[in-house]
Coordinates of C-alpha atoms and ligand atoms in Angstrom, one line a residue:
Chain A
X1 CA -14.8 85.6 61.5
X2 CA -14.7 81.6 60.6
X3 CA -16.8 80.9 57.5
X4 CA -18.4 77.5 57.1
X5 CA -20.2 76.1 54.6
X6 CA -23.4 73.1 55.2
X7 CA -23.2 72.6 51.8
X8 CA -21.9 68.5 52.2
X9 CA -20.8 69.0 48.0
X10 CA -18.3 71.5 48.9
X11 CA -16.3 69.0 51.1
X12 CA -13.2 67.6 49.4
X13 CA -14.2 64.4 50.7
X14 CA -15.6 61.8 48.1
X15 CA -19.7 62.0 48.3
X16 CA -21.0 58.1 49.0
X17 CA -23.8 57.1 46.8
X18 CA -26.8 58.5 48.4
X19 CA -28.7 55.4 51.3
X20 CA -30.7 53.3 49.0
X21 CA -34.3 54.0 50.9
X22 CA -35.7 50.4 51.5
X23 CA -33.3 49.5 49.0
X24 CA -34.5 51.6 46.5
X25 CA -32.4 53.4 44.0
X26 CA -34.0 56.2 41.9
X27 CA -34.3 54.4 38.6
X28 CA -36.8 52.1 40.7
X29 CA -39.4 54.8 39.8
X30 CA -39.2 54.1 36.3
X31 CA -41.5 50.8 36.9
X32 CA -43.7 51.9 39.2
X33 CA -44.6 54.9 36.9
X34 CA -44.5 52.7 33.9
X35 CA -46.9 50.1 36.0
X36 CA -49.0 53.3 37.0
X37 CA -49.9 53.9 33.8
X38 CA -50.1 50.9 32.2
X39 CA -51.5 48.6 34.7
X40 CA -55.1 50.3 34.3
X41 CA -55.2 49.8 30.7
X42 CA -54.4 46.0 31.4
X43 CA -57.4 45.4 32.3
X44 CA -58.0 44.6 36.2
X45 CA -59.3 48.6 36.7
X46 CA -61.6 48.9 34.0
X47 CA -64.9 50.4 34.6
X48 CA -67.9 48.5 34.0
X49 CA -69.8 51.3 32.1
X50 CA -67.4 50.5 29.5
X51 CA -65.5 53.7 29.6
X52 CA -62.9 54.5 27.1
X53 CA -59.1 52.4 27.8
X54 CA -57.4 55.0 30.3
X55 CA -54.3 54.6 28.0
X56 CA -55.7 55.8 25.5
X57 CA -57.4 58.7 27.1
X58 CA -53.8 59.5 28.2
X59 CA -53.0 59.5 24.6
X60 CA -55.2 61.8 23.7
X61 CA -54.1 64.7 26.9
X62 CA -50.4 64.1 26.2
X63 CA -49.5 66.9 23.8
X64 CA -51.5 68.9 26.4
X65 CA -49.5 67.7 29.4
X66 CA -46.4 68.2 27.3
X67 CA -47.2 72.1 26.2
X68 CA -47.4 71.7 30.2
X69 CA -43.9 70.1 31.1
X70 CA -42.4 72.2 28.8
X71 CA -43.8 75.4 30.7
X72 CA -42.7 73.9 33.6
X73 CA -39.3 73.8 32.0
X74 CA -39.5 77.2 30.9
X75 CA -40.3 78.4 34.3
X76 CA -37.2 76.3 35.6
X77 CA -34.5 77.7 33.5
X78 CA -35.9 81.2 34.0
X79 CA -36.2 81.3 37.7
X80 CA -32.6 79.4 37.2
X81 CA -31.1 81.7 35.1
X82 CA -32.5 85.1 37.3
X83 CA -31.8 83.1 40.7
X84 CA -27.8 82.3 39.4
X85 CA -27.1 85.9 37.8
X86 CA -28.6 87.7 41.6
X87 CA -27.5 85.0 44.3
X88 CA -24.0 85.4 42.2
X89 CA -24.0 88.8 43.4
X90 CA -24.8 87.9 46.5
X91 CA -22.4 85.4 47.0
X92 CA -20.1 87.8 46.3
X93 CA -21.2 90.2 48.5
X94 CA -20.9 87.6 51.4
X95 CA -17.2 88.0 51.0
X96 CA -17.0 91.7 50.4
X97 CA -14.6 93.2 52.8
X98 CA -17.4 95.9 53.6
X99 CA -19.0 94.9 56.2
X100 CA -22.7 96.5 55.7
X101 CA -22.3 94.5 52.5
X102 CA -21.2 91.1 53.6
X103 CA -23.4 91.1 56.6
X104 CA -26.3 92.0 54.3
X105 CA -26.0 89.8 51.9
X106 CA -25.3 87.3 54.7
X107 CA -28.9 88.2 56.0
X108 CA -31.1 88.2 52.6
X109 CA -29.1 84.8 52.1
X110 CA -30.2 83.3 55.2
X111 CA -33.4 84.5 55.6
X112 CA -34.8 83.3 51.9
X113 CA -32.2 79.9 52.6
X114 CA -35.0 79.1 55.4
X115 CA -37.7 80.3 54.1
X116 CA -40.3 77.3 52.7
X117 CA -40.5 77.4 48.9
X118 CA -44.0 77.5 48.6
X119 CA -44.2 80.2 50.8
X120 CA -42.0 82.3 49.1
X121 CA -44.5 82.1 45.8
X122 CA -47.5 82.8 47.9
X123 CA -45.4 85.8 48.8
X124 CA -44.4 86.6 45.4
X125 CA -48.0 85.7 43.6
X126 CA -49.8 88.2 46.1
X127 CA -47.9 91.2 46.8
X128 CA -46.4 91.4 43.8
X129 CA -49.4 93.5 41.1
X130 CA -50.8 92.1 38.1
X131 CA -49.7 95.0 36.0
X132 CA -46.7 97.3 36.6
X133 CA -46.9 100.8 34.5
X134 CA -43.8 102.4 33.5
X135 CA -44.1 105.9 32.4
X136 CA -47.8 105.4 31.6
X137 CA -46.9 102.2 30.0
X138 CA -49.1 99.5 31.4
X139 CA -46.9 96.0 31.4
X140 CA -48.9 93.0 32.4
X141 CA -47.3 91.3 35.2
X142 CA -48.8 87.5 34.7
X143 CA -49.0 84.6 37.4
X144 CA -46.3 82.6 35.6
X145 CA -44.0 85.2 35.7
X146 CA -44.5 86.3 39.3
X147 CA -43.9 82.5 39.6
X148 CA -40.5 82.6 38.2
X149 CA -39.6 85.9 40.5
X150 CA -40.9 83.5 43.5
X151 CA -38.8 80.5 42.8
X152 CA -35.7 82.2 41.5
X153 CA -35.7 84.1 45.6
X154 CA -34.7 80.3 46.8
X155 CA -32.5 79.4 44.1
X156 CA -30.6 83.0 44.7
X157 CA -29.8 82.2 48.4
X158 CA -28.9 78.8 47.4
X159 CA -27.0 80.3 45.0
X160 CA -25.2 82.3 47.0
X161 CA -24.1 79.9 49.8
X162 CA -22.9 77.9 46.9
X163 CA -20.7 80.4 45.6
X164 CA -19.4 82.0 49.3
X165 CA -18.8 78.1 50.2
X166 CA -16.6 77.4 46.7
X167 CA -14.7 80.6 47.6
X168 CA -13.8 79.7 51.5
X169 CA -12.9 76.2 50.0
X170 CA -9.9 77.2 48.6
X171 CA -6.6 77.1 50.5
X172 CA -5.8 80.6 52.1
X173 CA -2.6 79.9 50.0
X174 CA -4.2 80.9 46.9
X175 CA -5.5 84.8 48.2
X176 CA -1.7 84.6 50.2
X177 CA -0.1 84.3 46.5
X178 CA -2.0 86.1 44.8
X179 CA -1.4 89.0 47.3
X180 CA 2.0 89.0 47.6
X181 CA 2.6 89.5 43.7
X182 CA 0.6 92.6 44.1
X183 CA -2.9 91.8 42.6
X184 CA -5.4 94.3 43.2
X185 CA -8.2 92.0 45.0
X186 CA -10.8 92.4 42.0
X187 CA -8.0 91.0 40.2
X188 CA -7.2 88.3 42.4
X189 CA -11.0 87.0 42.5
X190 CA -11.6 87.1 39.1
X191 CA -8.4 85.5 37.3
X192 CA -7.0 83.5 40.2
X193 CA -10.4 82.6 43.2
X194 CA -13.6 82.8 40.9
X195 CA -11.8 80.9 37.9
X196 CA -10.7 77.7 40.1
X197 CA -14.3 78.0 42.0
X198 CA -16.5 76.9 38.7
X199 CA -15.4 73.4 38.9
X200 CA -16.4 73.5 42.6
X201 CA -19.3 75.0 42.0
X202 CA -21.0 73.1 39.2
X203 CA -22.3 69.5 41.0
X204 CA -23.8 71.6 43.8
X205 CA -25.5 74.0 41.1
X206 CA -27.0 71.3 39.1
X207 CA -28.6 69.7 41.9
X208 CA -30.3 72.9 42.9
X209 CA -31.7 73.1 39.3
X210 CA -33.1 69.3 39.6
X211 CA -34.7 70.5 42.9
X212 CA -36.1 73.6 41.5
X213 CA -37.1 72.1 38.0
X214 CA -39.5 69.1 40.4
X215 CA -40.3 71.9 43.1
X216 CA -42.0 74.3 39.8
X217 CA -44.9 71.7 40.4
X218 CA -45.8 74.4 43.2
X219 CA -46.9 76.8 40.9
X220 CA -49.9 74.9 40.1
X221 CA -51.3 75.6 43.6
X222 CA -51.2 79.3 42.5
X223 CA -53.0 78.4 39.4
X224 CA -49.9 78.7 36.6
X225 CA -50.9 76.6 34.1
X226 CA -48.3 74.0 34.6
X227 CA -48.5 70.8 34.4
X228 CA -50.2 69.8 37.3
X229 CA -52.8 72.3 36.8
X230 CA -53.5 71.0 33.5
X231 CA -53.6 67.5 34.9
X232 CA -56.0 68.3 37.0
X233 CA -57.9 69.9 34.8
X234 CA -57.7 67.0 32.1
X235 CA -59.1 64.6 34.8
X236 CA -61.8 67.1 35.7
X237 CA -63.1 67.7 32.6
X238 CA -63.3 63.3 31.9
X239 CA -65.1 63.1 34.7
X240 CA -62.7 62.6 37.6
X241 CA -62.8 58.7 36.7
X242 CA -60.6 57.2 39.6
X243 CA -58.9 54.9 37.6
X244 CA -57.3 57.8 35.6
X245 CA -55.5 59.0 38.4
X246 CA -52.8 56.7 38.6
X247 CA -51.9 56.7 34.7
X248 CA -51.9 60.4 34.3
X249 CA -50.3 61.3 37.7
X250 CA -47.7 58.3 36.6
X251 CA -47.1 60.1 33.2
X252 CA -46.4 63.5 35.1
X253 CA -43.9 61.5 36.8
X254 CA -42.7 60.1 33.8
X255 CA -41.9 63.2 32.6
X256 CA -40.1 64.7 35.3
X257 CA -37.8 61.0 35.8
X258 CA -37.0 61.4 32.4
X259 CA -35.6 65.2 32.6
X260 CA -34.0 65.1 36.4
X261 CA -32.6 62.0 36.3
X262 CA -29.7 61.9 33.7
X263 CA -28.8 65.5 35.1
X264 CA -28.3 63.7 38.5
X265 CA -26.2 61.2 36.9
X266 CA -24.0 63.6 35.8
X267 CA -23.9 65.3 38.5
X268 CA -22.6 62.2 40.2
X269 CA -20.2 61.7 37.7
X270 CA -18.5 65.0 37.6
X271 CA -18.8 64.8 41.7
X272 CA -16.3 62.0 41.4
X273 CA -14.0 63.6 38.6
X274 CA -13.3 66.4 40.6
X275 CA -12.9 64.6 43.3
X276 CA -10.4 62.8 41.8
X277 CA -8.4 65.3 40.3
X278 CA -9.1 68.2 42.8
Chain B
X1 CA 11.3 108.3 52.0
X2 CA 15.1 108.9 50.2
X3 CA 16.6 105.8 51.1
X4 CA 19.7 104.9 49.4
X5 CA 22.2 101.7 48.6
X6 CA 24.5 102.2 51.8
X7 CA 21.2 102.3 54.3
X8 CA 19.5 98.6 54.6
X9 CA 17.4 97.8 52.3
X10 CA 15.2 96.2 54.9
X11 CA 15.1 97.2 58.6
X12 CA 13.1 95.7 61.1
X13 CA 13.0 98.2 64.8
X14 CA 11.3 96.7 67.9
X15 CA 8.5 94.7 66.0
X16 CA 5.9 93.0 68.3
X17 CA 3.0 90.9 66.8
X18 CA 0.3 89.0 68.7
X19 CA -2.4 86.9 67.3
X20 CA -5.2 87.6 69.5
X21 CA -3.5 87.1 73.3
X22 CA -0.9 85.1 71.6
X23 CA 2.4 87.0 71.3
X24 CA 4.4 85.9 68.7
X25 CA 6.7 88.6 68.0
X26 CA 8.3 90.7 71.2
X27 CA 10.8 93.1 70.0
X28 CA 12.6 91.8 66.7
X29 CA 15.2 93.9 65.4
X30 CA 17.2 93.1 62.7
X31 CA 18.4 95.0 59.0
X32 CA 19.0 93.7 55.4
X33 CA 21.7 95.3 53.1
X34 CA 21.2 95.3 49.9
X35 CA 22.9 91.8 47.8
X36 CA 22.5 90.2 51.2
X37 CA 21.6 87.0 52.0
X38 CA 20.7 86.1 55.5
X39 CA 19.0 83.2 57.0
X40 CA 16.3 82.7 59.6
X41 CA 16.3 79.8 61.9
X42 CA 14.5 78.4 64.9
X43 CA 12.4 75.7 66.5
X44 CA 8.9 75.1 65.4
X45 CA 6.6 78.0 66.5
X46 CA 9.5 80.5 67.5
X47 CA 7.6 82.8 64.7
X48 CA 9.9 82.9 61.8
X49 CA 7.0 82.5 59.0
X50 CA 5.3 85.2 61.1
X51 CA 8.2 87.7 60.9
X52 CA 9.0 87.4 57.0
X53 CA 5.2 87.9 56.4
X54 CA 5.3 90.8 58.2
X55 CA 7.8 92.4 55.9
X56 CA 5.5 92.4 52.7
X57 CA 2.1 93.8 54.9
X58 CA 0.8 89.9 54.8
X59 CA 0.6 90.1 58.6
X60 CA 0.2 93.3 60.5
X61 CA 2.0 94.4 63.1
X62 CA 1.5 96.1 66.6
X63 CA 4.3 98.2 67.6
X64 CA 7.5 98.8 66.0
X65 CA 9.3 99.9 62.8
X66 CA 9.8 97.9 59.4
X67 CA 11.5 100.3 56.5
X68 CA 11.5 98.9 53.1
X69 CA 13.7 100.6 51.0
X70 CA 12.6 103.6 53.7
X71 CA 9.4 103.1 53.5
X72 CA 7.2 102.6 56.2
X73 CA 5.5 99.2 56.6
X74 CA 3.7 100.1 59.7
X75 CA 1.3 102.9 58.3
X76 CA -1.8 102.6 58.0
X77 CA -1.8 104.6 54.6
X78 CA 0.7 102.0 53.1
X79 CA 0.3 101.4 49.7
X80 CA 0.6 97.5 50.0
X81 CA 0.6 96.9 46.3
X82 CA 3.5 99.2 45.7
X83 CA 5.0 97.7 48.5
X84 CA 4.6 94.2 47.2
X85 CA 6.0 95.3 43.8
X86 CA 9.3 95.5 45.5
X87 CA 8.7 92.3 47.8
X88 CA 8.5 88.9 46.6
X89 CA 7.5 85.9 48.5
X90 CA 8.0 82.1 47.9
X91 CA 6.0 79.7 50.0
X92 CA 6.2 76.3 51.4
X93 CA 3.1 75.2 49.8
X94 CA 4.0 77.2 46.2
X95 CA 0.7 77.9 45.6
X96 CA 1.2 78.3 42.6
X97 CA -2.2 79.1 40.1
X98 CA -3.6 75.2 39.4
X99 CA -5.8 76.4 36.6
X100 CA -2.7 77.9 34.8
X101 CA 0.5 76.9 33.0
X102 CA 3.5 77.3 34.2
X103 CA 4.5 79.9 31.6
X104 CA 1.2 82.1 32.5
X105 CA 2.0 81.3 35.9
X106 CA 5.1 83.1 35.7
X107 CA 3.9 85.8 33.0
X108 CA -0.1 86.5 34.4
X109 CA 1.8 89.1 37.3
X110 CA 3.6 91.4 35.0
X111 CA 0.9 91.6 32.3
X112 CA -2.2 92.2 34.7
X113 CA -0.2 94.3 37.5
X114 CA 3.0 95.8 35.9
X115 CA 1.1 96.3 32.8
X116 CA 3.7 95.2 30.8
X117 CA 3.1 94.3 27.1
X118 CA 2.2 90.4 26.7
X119 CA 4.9 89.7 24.1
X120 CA 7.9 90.9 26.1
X121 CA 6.2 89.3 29.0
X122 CA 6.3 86.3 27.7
X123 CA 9.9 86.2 26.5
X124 CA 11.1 87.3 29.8
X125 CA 8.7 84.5 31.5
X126 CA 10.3 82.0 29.4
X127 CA 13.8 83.2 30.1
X128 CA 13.1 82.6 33.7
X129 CA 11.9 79.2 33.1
X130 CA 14.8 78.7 31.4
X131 CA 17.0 80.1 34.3
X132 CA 15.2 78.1 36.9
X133 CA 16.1 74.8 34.8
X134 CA 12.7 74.0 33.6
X135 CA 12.7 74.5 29.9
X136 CA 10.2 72.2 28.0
X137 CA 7.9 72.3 30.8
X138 CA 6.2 76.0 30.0
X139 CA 3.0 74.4 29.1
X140 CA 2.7 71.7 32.0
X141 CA 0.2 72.7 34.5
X142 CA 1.3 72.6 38.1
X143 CA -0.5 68.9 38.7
X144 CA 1.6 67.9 36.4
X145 CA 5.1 69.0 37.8
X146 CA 6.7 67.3 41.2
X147 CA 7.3 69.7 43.9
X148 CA 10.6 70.1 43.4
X149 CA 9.7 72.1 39.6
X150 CA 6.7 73.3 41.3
X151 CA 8.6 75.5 43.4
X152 CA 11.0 76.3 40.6
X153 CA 8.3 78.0 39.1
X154 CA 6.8 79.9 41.8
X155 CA 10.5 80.9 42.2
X156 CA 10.2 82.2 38.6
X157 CA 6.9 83.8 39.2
X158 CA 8.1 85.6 41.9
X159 CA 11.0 87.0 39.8
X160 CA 9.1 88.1 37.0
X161 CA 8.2 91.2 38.8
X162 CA 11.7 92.0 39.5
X163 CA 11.7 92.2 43.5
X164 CA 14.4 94.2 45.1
X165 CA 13.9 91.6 47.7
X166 CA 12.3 88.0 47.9
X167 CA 11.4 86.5 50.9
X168 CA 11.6 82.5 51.3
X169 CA 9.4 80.7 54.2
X170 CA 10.9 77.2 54.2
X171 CA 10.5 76.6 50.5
X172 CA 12.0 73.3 50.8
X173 CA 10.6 71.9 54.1
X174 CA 7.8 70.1 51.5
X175 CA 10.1 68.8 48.8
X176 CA 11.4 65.0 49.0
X177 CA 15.1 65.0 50.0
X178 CA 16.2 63.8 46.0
X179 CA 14.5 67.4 44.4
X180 CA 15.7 69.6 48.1
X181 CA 18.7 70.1 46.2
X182 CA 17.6 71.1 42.6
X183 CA 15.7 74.9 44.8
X184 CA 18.1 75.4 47.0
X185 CA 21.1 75.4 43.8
X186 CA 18.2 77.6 42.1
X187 CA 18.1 80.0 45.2
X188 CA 22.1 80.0 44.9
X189 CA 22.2 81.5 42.0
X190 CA 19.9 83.9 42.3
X191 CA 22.3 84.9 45.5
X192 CA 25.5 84.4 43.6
X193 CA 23.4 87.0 41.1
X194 CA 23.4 89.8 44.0
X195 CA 19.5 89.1 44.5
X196 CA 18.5 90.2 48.3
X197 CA 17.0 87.1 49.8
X198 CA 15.7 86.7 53.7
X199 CA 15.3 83.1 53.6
X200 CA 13.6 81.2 56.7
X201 CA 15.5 77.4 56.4
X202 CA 16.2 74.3 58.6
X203 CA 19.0 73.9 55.7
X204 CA 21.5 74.5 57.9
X205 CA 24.4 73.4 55.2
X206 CA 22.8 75.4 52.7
X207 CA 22.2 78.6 55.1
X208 CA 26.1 77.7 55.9
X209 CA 27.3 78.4 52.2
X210 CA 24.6 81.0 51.0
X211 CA 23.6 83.3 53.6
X212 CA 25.8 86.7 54.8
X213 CA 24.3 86.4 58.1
X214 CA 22.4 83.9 60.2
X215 CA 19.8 84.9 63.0
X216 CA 18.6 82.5 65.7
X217 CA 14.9 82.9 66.5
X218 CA 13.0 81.7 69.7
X219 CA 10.1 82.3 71.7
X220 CA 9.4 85.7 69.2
X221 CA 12.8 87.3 70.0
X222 CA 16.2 87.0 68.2
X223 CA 18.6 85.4 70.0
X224 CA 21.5 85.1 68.8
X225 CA 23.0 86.2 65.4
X226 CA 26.1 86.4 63.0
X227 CA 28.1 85.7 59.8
X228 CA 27.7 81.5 59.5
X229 CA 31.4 80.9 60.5
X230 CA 31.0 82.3 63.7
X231 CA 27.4 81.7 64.3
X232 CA 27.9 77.7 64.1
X233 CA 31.3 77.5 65.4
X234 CA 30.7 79.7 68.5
X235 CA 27.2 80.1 69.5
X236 CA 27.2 81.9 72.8
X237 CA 23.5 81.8 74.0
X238 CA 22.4 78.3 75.7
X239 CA 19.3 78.0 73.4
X240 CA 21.2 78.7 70.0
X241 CA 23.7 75.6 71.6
X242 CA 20.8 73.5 72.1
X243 CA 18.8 74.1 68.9
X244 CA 22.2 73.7 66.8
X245 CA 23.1 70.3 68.7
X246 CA 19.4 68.7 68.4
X247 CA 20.0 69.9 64.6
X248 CA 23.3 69.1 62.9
Ligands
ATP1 N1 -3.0 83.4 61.6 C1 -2.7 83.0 62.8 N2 -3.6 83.1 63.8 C2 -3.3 82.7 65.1 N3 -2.1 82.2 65.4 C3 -1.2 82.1 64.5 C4 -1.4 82.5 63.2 N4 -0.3 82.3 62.5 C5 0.6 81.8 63.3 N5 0.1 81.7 64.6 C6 0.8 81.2 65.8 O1 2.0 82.0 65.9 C7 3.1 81.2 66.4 C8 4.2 81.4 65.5 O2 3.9 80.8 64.2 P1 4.9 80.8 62.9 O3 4.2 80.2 61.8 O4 5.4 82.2 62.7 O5 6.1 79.9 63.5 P2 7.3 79.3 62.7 O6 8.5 79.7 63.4 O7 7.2 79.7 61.2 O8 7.1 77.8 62.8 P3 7.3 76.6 61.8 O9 8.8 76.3 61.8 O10 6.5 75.5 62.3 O11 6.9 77.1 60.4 C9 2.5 79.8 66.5 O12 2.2 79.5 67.8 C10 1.3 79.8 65.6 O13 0.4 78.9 66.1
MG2 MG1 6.8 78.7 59.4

């Protein structure tokens, strides 16, 4: 059987810089997010009634939104962390030489590859139960962290075709050399396949955890108290006033530029270091 | 399984291989002393890589006989790893370990297979460095060496776990012509050592001076074979004639 990968990273050709949309390059969100929230407070939107300067009701929600961002992070490296360690596994079971092994893990990879996101937490938030009990010991089982089990099922597949696609990258020579000076094939993954598979494996890994840090925004539709939630509920509770939406929604923004985009620099950059030296 | 010094160290009976529909080997016969040297050649797709891989279980095979050392290569309950303990193999490519230095390159086998202590691993993986002509370079990585050294090492590597045998699939055919020269004197003296060696070549000078015997592959089947002096002097079979003309 063939293997191939759809993972564009894992080709050892040079990756152009993504098509400029319109001419847009990400960075371009910085203004309109700044202008977002700023350009209320300027002036030209404010109410008549003589409402309070949107800035600085921002102001006064921001260490809220933060406490959210930063569970929105938490629930980003978690789901991370739990998808890596099981789609590992399951990458590794795509190349098992059993076969019920590899064409299971082929299956669970596929089926939760192509599987929408969202749909996957609705999954998780309502089959999963609210408490589990473990030898009459009753264990909460909260939204946030059936929210993590949700999102870490996409990251695991992705995981997984990452790992299966850094493994069929390298030359056959490698397993051929490997075999021939008598290493077990435990030992020839581990010291001589997995080893040289990292640096392959890294760019395409960090990309998945930009996606899955700006996709944990999802959770709010199953009412984790993220920061979207908390948005919303800032702008309910002053009144819904329109010309809020734009600097608070712009701040959200903000704070998600500022966190995905220098990992996608460097994602770029070590894209083109290994592409240089192999 | 007693095999002893006067039998052949390697025998090949009647081997056929196919790919698929595609046969590659029909009927290849052929035996290795001990100390021997003998060299492989043949056009392009005749399936020379495709009969030394079948010596150390790289490649299967379909029908026929190959005896290492009297063991059976064609059995399903081969041990391959003991088999490859005796077997060594140097490639065209050298794939040799990119994320290690040369010296663990050459050590790495006889610590994690052979179990052998690290320290006298080491000094034996630096004496072979030091055989193959590459002292100084036991810390480079492989990026860093041409190919010429490159396959120097793998050479090494392949020593350090003391093969009865080594095979060689055209180890120089990637080399440019000025560092050919520096393998194939390596590969001398491991022959000159009393080293078994089946080496697949288009050298034909060097398979000339080194080898015991010479065999003419084509179209999966041996053609023609001898001790050099005869083989290139009176080559009977049309194709042998052909191939050596077009070559020399
Ligand atoms: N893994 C494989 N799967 C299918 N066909 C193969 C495979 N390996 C080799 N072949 C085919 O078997 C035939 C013999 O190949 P082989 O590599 O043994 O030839 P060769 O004599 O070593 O040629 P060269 O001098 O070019 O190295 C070729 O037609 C080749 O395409
Ligand atoms: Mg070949």
């Amino acid at each position: 059987m063939t293997w191939k990968t759809d993972l564009p990273v894992m080709l050892p050709v040079t990756k152009p810089e993504p098509e400029p949309f319109l001419g847009l390059k990400a960075w371009h969100i910085l203004p309109v997010a700044l202008f977002a929230i700023l350009g209320p407070s300027l002036g030209f939107a404010q109410t008549e009634d003589g409402g309070q300067n949107p800035l600085v009701v921002l102001m006064n929600w921001a260490p809220l939104l933060l406490q959210g961002f930063v569970f929105n992070l938490v629930i980003s490296v978690s789901a991370m962390a739990l998808g890596t360690v099981v789609g590992a596994l399951l990458g590794l079971g795509q190349i098992s030489l059993i076969p019920v092994v590899r064409g299971g893990s082929w299956f669970v990879t596929q089926f939760f590859r192509n599987a929408p996101w969202l749909v996957l937490l609705f999954f998780a938030m309502f089959l999963l139960p609210f408490e589990i009990s473990i030898l009459g010991l009753k264990i909460p089982f909260p939204d946030w962290l059936k929210a993590i089990l949700g999102l870490s099922l996409p990251v695991m597949a992705n995981v997984s075709e990452i790992v299966r696609g850094a493994v069929r990258s390298l030359p056959s020579g490698q397993w051929e050399a490997a075999e021939s000076l008598a290493y077990t094939r435990m030992q020839t993954l581990w010291l001589i396949i997995l080893p040289q598979c990292v640096k392959r494996m890294l760019p395409p890994w960090m990309n998945l955890y930009s996606i899955l840090t700006m996709a944990t925004v999802l959770a709010s539709i199953v009412g984790v108290s993220e920061v979207m939630t908390l948005t919303g509920q800032a702008l309910a509770s002053e009144g819904g006033r329109p010309e809020l939406l734009a600097p608070f929604y712009g701040f959200v923004l903000l704070l998600f530029f500022i966190y995905c985009y220098p990992i996608a620099r460097f994602t770029v950059r070590l894209e083109k270091k290994f592409a240089v030296i192999g | 399984m007693s095999w002893n010094t006067s039998d052949p160290m390697v025998s090949l009976k009647d081997v056929h291989k196919s790919f698929g529909d595609l046969k590659v080997l029909n009927g290849v016969s052929l035996d290795v002393m001990k100390g021997d040297v003998i060299c492989i050649i043949g056009p392009s797709g005749s399936g020379k890589s495709t009969l030394i891989r079948c010596i150390n279980a790289l490649n299967d095979i379909q029908q026929g006989s190959i005896l290492v050392e009297g063991q059976e290569v064609n059995d399903p309950k081969l041990n391959k790893l003991e088999l490859r303990k005796k077997v060594g193999m140097v490639f065209q490519q050298y794939n040799l370990f990119p994320h290690k230095t040369a010296l663990q390159n050459v050590m790495m086998a006889p610590v994690r297979v052979l179990k052998q202590d690290k320290d006298a691993a080491e000094k034996s993986a630096r004496a072979l460095i030091k055989k193959v002509r590459l002292e100084g370079k036991e810390d480079a990585y492989p990026g860093e060496l041409s190919g010429g050294q490159q396959q120097r090492v793998a050479i090494a590597r392949s020593l350090a776990m003391q093969p009865d045998v080594i095979l060689f699939d055209e180890v120089t055919a990637a080399l440019d012509p000025e560092t050919v020269g520096e393998v194939l004197q390596t590969i001398k003296d491991l022959a000159e050592d009393g080293m078994t060696c089946i080496l697949v070549t288009h050298e034909m000078a060097f398979a000339r001076e080194v080898a015991d015997h010479i065999y003419f592959t084509d179209r999966g089947v041996i053609v023609e074979h001898g001790p050099p002096d005869t083989f290139f002097k009176n080559a009977q079979d049309p194709r042998t004639k052909e191939f050596l003309s077009q070559i020399l």
